[in-house]
Amino acid sequence: MIIIKTRQEIEKMKKAGELLARVHKEIAKMIKPGISTYEIDQFVEEYLKKNGATAEQKGYQGYQFATCASINDEICHGFPRRSPLKDGDIVTIDMVVNLGGWLADSAWSYGVGNISDEAKKLLDITKKALYIGIEKAVIGNRVGDISHAIQTYVESEGFSVVRDFVGHGIGRNMHEEPQVPHFGSPGRGPRLMEGMVLTIEPMVNIGRYESTIDDNKWTARTIDGKLSTQYEHTLAITKDGPIIITDQE
Ligand code: MF3
Ligand code: CO
């Protein structure tokens, strides 16, 4: 069942999203060679606490951290760790903020120091893919229209889209219906209606799209060891078009 949100509920989610956006902007300033994702995770937990919010991921199905930190060939659900980030790494920080019982979810990828031209292109195409998906998030379209637009764009640039992880509805719960794949056919899937709140979160790989899960049972990485990045926003479908709940602008 898709849970439709009222204007007032969307406003509450927007408050969670504004806080999450501020956290990402702080992280952007912190990322440099030598800092660890563990330090970033500690910072996020503290920052949320100071602002009357909590990290929804911590304790979710036994997950131990406030953030996911996925480095280089890790696709998603990487654990924050004490080893420092190195010049040339790319890292995705993903988190879900709970403010007053309402959630917002956003992942952002960052280059550490000097990164390769290929990594720069991957970051650029992945972020563009997110916004191309958001453009399709309008009343009357179907979920498949978002999926198809993202897949078509990413593949036209010679990269691949991860199949094993998808966007989702969100509200008082992290994962609600519908699922929002980043690949698929136009005109398929649930119709988009006013008051739906969704995440769009393409994970884009330089090489093959398949993933494998680490022994820690969480971390997904590319099967060919090549780079993967992700950008994710939470957005609301409204009569005036999509509202980006986690907008950083
Ligand atoms: N934020 C993730 C998403 O985009 C979910 C993370 S799984 C968790 O759906 F266990 F780490 F919470
Ligand atoms: Co997320």
Tab-separated table of N, CA, C and O in Angstrom, residues 11 21 23 59 77 82 106 114 128 133 200 213 217:
chain	number	residue	atom	x	y	z
A	11	GLU	N	5.603	18.978	4.905
A	11	GLU	CA	6.359	20.059	5.571
A	11	GLU	C	7.258	19.496	6.661
A	11	GLU	O	8.398	19.931	6.818
A	21	ALA	N	20.344	17.909	4.577
A	21	ALA	CA	21.101	18.668	3.564
A	21	ALA	C	22.243	19.435	4.229
A	21	ALA	O	23.358	19.501	3.689
A	23	VAL	N	23.796	18.579	6.933
A	23	VAL	CA	24.824	17.599	7.301
A	23	VAL	C	25.717	17.300	6.091
A	23	VAL	O	26.945	17.304	6.194
A	59	GLY	N	20.760	0.842	14.284
A	59	GLY	CA	19.848	-0.126	14.890
A	59	GLY	C	18.854	-0.711	13.908
A	59	GLY	O	18.123	-1.646	14.237
A	77	HIS	N	25.969	0.431	1.518
A	77	HIS	CA	26.009	-0.246	2.810
A	77	HIS	C	27.430	-0.575	3.263
A	77	HIS	O	27.650	-1.566	3.966
A	82	ARG	N	37.867	3.022	10.598
A	82	ARG	CA	38.884	3.915	11.157
A	82	ARG	C	40.015	4.212	10.191
A	82	ARG	O	40.748	5.172	10.378
A	106	SER	N	19.066	10.672	2.125
A	106	SER	CA	19.867	11.219	1.022
A	106	SER	C	21.286	10.693	1.086
A	106	SER	O	21.912	10.674	2.143
A	114	ASN	N	42.659	14.537	-5.214
A	114	ASN	CA	42.667	14.502	-6.685
A	114	ASN	C	42.162	13.155	-7.169
A	114	ASN	O	42.766	12.125	-6.876
A	128	LYS	N	23.731	13.703	-12.570
A	128	LYS	CA	22.787	14.090	-13.629
A	128	LYS	C	21.663	13.067	-13.751
A	128	LYS	O	20.500	13.426	-13.976
A	133	GLY	N	15.942	11.660	-13.409
A	133	GLY	CA	14.868	10.881	-12.789
A	133	GLY	C	13.859	11.792	-12.098
A	133	GLY	O	12.638	11.609	-12.233
A	200	ILE	N	14.811	8.646	-4.976
A	200	ILE	CA	15.437	8.228	-6.228
A	200	ILE	C	16.926	8.205	-5.916
A	200	ILE	O	17.461	9.179	-5.372
A	213	ILE	N	27.862	-9.418	-2.230
A	213	ILE	CA	27.788	-8.965	-0.830
A	213	ILE	C	28.979	-9.515	-0.038
A	213	ILE	O	29.293	-10.706	-0.130
A	217	LYS	N	27.779	-9.373	5.435
A	217	LYS	CA	26.356	-9.535	5.110
A	217	LYS	C	25.661	-8.228	4.702
A	217	LYS	O	24.459	-8.216	4.459
